[in-house]
mmCIF file of C-alpha atoms in Angstrom:
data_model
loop_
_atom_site.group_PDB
_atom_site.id
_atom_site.type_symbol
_atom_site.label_atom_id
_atom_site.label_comp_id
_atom_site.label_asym_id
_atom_site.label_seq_id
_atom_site.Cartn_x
_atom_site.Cartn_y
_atom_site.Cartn_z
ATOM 1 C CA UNK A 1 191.389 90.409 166.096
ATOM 2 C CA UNK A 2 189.666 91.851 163.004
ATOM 3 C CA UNK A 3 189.718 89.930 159.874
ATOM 4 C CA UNK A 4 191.936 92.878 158.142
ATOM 5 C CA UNK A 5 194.146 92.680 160.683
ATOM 6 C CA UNK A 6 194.798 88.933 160.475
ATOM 7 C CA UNK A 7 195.211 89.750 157.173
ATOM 8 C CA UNK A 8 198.154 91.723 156.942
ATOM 9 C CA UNK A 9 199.417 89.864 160.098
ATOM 10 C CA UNK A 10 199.326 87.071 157.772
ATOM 11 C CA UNK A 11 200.861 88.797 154.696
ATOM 12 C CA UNK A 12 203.498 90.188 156.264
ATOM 13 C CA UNK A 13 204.850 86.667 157.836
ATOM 14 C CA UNK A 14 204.161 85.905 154.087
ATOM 15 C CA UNK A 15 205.953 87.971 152.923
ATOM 16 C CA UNK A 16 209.132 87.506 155.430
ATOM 17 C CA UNK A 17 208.931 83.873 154.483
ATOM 18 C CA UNK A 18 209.801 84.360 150.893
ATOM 19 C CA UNK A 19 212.457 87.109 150.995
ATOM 20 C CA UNK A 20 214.421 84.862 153.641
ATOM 21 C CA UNK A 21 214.075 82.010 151.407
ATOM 22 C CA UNK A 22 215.321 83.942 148.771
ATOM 23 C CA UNK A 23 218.240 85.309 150.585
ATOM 24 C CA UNK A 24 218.923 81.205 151.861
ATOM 25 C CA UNK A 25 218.762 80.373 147.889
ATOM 26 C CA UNK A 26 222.536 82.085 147.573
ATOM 27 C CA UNK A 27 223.607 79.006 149.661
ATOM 28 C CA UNK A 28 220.880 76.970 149.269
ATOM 29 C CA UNK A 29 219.629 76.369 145.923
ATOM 30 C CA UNK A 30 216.383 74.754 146.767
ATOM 31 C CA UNK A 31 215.007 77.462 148.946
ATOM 32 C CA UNK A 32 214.695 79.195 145.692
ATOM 33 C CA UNK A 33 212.427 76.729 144.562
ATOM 34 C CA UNK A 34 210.029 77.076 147.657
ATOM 35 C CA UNK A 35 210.423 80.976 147.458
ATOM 36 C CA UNK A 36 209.245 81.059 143.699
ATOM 37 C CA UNK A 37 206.769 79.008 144.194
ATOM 38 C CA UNK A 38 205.084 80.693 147.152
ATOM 39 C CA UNK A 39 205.258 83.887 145.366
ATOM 40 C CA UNK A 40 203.853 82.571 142.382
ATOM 41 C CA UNK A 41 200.612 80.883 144.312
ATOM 42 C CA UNK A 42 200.148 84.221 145.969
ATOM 43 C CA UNK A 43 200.432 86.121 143.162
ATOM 44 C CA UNK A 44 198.167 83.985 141.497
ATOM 45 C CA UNK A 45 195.449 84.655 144.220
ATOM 46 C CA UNK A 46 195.969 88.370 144.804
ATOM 47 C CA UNK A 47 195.511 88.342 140.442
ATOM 48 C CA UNK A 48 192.307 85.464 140.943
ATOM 49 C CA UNK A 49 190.603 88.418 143.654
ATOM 50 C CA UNK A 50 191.482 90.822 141.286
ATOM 51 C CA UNK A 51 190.464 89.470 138.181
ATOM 52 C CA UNK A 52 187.029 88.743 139.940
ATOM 53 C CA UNK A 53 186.706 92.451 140.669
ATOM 54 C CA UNK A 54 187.625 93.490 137.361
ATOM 55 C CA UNK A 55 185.333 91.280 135.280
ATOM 56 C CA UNK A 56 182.032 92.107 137.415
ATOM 57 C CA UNK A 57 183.105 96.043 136.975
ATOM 58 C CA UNK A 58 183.483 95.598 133.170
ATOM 59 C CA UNK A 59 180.302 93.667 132.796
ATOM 60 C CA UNK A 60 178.482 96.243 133.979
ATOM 61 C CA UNK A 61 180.303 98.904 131.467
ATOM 62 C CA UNK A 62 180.084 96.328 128.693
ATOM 63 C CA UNK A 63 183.118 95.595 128.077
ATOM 64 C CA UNK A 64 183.439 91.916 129.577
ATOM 65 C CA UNK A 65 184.963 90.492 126.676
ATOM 66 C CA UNK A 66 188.675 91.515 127.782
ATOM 67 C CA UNK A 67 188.201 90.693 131.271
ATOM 68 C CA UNK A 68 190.832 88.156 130.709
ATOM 69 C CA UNK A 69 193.119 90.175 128.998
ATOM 70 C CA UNK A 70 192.613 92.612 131.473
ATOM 71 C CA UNK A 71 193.849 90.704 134.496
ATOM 72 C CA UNK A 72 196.615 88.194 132.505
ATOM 73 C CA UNK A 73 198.233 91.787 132.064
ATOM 74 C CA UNK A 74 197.935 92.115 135.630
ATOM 75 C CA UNK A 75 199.752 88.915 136.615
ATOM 76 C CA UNK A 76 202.405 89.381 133.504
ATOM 77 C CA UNK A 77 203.516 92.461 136.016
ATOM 78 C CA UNK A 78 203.016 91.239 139.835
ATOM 79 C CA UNK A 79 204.618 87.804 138.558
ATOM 80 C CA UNK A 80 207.927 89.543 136.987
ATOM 81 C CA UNK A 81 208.266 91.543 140.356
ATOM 82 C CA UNK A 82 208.064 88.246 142.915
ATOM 83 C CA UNK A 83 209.549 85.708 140.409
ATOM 84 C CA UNK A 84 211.625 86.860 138.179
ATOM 85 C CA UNK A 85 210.102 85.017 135.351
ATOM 86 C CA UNK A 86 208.490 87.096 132.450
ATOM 87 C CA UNK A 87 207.985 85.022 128.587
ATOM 88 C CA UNK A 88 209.087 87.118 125.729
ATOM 89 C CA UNK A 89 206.156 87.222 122.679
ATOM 90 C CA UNK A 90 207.869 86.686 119.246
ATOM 91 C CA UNK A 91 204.764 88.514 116.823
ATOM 92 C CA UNK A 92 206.221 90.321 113.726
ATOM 93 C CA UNK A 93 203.685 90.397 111.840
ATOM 94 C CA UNK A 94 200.932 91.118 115.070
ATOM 95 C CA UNK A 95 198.658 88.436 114.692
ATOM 96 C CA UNK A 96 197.989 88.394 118.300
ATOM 97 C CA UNK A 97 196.674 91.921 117.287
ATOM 98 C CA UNK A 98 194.998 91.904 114.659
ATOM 99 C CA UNK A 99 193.624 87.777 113.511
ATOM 100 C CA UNK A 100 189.955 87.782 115.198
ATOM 101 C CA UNK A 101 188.446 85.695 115.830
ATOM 102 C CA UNK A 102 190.358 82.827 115.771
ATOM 103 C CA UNK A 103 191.139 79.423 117.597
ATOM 104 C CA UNK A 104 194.738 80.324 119.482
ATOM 105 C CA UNK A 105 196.549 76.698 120.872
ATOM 106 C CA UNK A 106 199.482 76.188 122.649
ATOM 107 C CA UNK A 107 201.635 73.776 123.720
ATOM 108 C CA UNK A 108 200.901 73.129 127.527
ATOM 109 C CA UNK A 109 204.292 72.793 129.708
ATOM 110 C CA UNK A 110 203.582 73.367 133.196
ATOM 111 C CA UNK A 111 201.822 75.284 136.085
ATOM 112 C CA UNK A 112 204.062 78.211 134.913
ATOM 113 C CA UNK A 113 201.579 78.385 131.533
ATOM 114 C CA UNK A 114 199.393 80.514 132.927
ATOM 115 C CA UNK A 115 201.617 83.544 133.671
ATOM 116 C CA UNK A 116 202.370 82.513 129.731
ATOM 117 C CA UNK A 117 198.819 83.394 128.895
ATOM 118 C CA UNK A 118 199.947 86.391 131.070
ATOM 119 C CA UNK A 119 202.287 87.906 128.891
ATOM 120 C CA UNK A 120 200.883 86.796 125.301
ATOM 121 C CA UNK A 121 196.818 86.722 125.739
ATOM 122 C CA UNK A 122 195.427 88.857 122.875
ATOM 123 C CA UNK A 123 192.441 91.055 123.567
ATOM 124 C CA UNK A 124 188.605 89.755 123.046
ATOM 125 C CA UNK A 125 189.610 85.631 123.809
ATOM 126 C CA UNK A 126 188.511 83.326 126.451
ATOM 127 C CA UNK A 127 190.232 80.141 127.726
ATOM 128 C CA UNK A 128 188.661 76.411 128.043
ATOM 129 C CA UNK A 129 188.887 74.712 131.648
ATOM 130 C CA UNK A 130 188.483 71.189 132.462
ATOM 131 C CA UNK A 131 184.698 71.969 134.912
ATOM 132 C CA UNK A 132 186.680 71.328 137.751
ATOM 133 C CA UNK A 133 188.538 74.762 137.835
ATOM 134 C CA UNK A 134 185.243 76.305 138.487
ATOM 135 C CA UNK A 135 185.216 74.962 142.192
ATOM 136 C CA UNK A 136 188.325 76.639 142.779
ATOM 137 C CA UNK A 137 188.230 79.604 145.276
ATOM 138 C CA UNK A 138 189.404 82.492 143.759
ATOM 139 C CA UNK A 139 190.632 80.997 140.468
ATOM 140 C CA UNK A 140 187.131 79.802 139.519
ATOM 141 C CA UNK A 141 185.201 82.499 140.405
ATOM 142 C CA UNK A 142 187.611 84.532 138.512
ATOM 143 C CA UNK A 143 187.317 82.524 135.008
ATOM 144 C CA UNK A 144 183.539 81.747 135.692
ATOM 145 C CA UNK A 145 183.034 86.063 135.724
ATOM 146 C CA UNK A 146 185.134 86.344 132.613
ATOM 147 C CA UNK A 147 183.540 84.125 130.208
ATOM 148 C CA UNK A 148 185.666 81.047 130.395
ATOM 149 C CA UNK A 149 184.186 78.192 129.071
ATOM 150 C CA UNK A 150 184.146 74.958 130.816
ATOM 151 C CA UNK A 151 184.336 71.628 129.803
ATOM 152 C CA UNK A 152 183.651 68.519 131.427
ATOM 153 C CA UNK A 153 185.321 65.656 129.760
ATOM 154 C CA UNK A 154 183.736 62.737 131.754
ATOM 155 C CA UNK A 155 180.315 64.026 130.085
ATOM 156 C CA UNK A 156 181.626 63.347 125.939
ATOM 157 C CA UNK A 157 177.610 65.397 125.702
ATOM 158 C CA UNK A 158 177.953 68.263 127.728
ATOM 159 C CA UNK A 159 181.514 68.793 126.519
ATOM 160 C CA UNK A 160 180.138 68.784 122.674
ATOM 161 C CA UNK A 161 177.380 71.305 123.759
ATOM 162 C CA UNK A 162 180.088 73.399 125.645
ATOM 163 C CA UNK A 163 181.941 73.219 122.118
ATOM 164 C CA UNK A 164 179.256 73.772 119.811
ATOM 165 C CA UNK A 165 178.401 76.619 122.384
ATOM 166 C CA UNK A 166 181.826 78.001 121.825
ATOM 167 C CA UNK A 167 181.384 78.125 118.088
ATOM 168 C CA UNK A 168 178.401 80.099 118.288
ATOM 169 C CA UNK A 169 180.151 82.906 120.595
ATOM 170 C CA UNK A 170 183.148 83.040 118.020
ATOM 171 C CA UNK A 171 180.584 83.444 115.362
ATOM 172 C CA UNK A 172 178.419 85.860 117.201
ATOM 173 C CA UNK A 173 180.754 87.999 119.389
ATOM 174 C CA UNK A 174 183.689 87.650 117.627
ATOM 175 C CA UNK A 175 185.368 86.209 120.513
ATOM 176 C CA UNK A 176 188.459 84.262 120.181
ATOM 177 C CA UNK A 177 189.601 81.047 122.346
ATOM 178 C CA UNK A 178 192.930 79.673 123.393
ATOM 179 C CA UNK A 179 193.043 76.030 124.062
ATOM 180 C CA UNK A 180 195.900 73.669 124.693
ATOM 181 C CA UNK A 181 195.297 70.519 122.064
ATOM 182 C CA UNK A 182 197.688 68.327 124.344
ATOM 183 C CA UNK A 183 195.127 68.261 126.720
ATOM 184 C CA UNK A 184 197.369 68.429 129.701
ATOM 185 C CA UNK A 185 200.869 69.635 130.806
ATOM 186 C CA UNK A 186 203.689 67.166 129.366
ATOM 187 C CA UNK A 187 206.591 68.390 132.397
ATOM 188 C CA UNK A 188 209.312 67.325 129.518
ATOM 189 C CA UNK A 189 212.482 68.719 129.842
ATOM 190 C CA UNK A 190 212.984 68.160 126.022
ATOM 191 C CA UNK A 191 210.586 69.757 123.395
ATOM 192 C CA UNK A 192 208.466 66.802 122.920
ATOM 193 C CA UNK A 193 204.982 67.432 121.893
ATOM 194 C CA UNK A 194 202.131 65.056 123.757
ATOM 195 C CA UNK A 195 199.928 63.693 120.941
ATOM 196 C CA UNK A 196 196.946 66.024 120.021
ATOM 197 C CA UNK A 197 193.405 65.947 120.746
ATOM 198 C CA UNK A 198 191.168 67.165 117.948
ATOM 199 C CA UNK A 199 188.756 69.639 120.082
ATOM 200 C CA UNK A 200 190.398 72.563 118.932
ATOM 201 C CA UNK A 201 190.391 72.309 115.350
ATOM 202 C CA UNK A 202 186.349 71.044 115.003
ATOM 203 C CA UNK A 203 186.379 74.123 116.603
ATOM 204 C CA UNK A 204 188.112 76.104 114.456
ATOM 205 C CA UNK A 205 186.226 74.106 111.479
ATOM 206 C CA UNK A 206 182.729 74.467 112.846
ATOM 207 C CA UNK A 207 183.377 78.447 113.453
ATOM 208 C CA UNK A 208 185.146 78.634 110.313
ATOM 209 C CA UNK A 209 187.981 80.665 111.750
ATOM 210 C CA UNK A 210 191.798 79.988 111.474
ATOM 211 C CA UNK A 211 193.861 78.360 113.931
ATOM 212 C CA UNK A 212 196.707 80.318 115.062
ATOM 213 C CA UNK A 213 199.459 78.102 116.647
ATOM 214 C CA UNK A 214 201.531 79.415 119.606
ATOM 215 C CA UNK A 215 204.889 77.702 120.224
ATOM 216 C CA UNK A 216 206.288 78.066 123.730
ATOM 217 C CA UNK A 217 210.236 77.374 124.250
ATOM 218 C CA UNK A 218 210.882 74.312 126.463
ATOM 219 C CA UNK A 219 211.666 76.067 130.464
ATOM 220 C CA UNK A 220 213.315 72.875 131.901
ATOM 221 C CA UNK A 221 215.973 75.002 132.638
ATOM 222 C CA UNK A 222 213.501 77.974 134.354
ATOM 223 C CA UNK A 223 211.031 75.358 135.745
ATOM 224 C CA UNK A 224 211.650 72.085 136.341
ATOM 225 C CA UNK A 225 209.583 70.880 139.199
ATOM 226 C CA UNK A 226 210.998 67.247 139.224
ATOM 227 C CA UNK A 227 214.338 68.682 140.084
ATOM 228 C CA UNK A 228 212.944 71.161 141.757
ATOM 229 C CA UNK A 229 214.479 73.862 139.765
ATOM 230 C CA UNK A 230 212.684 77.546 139.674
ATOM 231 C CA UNK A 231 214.935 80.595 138.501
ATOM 232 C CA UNK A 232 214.428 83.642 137.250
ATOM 233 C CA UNK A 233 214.380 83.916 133.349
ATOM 234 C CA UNK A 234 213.010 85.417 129.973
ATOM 235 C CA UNK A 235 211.295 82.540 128.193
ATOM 236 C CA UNK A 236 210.600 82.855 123.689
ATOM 237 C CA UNK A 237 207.499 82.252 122.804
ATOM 238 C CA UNK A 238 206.642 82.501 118.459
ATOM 239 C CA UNK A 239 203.415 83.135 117.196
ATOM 240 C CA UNK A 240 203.022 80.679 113.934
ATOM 241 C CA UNK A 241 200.750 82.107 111.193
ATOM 242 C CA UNK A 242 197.500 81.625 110.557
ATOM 243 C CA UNK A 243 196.116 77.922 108.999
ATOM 244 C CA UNK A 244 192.868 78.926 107.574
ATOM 245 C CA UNK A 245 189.948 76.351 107.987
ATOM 246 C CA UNK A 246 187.285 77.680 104.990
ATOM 247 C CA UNK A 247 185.959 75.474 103.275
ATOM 248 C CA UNK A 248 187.153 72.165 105.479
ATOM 249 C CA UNK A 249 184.821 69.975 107.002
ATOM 250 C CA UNK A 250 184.740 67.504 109.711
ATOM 251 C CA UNK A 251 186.858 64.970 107.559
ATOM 252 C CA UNK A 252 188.969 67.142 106.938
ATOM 253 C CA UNK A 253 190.341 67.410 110.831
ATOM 254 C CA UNK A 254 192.588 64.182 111.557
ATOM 255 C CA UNK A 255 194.691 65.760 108.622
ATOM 256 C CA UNK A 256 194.759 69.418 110.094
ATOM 257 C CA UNK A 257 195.471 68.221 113.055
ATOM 258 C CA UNK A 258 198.209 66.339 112.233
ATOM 259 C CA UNK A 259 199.670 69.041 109.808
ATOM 260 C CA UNK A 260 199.529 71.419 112.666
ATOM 261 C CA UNK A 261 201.452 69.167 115.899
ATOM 262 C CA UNK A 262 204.167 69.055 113.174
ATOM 263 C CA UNK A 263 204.497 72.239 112.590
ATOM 264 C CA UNK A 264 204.416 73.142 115.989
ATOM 265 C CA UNK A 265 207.097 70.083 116.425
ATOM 266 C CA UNK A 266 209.545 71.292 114.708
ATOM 267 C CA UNK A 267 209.565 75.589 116.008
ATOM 268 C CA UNK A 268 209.270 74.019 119.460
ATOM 269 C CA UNK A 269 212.786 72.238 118.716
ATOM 270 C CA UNK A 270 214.010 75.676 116.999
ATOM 271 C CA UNK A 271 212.769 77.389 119.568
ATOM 272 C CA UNK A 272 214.468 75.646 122.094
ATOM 273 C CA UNK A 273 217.756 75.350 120.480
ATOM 274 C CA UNK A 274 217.817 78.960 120.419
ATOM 275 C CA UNK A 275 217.338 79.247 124.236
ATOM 276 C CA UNK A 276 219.621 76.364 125.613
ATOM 277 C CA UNK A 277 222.317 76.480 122.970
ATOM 278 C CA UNK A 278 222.378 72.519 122.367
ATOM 279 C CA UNK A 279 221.420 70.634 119.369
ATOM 280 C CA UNK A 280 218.556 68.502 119.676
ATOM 281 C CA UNK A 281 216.764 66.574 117.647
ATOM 282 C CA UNK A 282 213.038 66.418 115.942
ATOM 283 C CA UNK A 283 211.628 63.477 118.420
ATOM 284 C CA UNK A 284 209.863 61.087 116.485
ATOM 285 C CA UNK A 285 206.621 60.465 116.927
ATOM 286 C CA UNK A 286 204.718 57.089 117.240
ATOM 287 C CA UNK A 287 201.370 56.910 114.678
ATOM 288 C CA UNK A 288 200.589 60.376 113.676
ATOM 289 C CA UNK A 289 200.335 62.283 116.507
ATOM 290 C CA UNK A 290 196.760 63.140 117.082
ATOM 291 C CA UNK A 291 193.945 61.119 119.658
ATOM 292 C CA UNK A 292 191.401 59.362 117.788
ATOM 293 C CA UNK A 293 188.778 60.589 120.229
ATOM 294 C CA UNK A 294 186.068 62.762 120.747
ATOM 295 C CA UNK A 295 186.144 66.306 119.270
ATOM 296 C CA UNK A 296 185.243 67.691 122.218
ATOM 297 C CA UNK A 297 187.981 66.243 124.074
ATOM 298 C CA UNK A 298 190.540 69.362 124.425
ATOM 299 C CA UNK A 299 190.817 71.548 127.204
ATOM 300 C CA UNK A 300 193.101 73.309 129.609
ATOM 301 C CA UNK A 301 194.170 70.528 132.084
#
């Protein structure tokens, strides 16, 4: 048997497998899980294979910078055709569009974050990945073609070069980056914000570029994989203006920091609200919210 032909054998049984799944879910609530989640891992690869492709075509035209644009476009589509699942992008005033560079950060839910990136990703901006990532088949060849930039945070040296690296690309190519300051995914079901690590804005400082917060609404009720909940849904996310960083300096970063998670505290609960159509209220916070650690320590868990 020829590799394309166990190929297809094998997408087709795939395939089979999640639309009787999805049929069961009508009865059986949980097969819905397991069929949105196999269509979301193999959407994810066909995307990875793709996204591989696509960056090593546009480096050679030049144009690698929106590689990752590119093929989060690409998995905004395949995933709202097998899941069900799309996030809506709240931008009025089109910051996504037109702030460059800039440091974009997010708060950092779940698994389901990337198709987030999906459906919001603004042109000319790269992602941080714990190092990791880059063994990945697939995945990590993908985001090692497209400029990612990894990070590993057992090395506090490397990861400061990595950073200090990323500045001078901002600078230089007018590239932006998205990070997520939590550092990892929270799996709340309220809109609780994880204490922040400080990565992102000695970025921001040392690049002297703003920092535009991106507030996703909580999904418990799309995604909860500890109930083992996964429907089909329209998630909000807002796009916060601007917080300039001239003229700050390292000092200066515990406080922006802090001034930011708040901010971001308080849409996330607004946000939510909106969506589930419960009060809740502002969780409180114990210190001030941000890791007293190194400023390299902030990437995409």
């Amino acid at each position: 048997m020829s590799f394309f032909s166990a190929l297809s054998y094998f997408l087709g049984g795939y395939t089979a497998l999640v639309i009787a799944l999805y049929m069961l879910s009508a009865i059986v609530p949980i097969a819905g899980f397991a069929a949105r989640s196999l269509a979301a891992y193999i959407s994810l690869i066909i995307c990875a294979i793709y996204g591989a492709i696509a960056s090593i075509i546009l480096r050679i035209v030049g144009r690698e910078q929106i590689a990752q644009w590119a093929t989060a476009r690409a998995f905004k589509f395949v995933m709202a055709l097998t899941t069900g699942v799309t996030f809506e992008i709240i931008d009025p005033k089109r910051h996504l569009e037109t702030v460059r560079p800039a440091v974009f950060i997010g708060n950092h839910q779940t698994e389901l974050d990337v198709l987030m990136l999906g459906c919001m990703f603004p042109k000319y901006c790269s992602v941080t990945a714990k190092k990791a990532l880059k063994k990945v088949p697939f995945l990590g060849w993908f985001m090692s073609l497209s400029g990612t930039i990894f990070i590993d945070r057992k090395n506090s040296k490397d990861a400061r070069q990595a950073m200090s690296g990323a500045a001078m690309e901002i600078q230089k190519r007018k590239q932006s980056v998205y990070i997520f300051p939590e550092g990892t995914r929270s799996y709340s079901k309220e809109p609780e914000l994880l204490p922040f690590k400080k990565g992102a804005f000695h970025l921001a400082v040392q690049a002297g570029v703003p920092i535009v917060p991106v507030v996703v609404a909580n999904y418990s009720h799309v995604l909860y994989i500890k109930g083992l909940v996964f429907k089909s849904g329209k998630i909000p996310v807002k796009v916060l203006d601007p917080i300039p960083t001239a003229g700050l300096k390292t000092e200066d970063v515990d406080e922006l920091t802090r001034r930011t998670r708040e901010l971001m505290q308080k849409e996330y609960v607004a946000l939510t609200q909106k969506v589930q159509n419960r009060p809740i209220a502002i969780p409180s916070t114990n210190g001030d919210g941000v890791v007293h650690a190194s400023g390299a320590d902030a990437t995409l868990s």
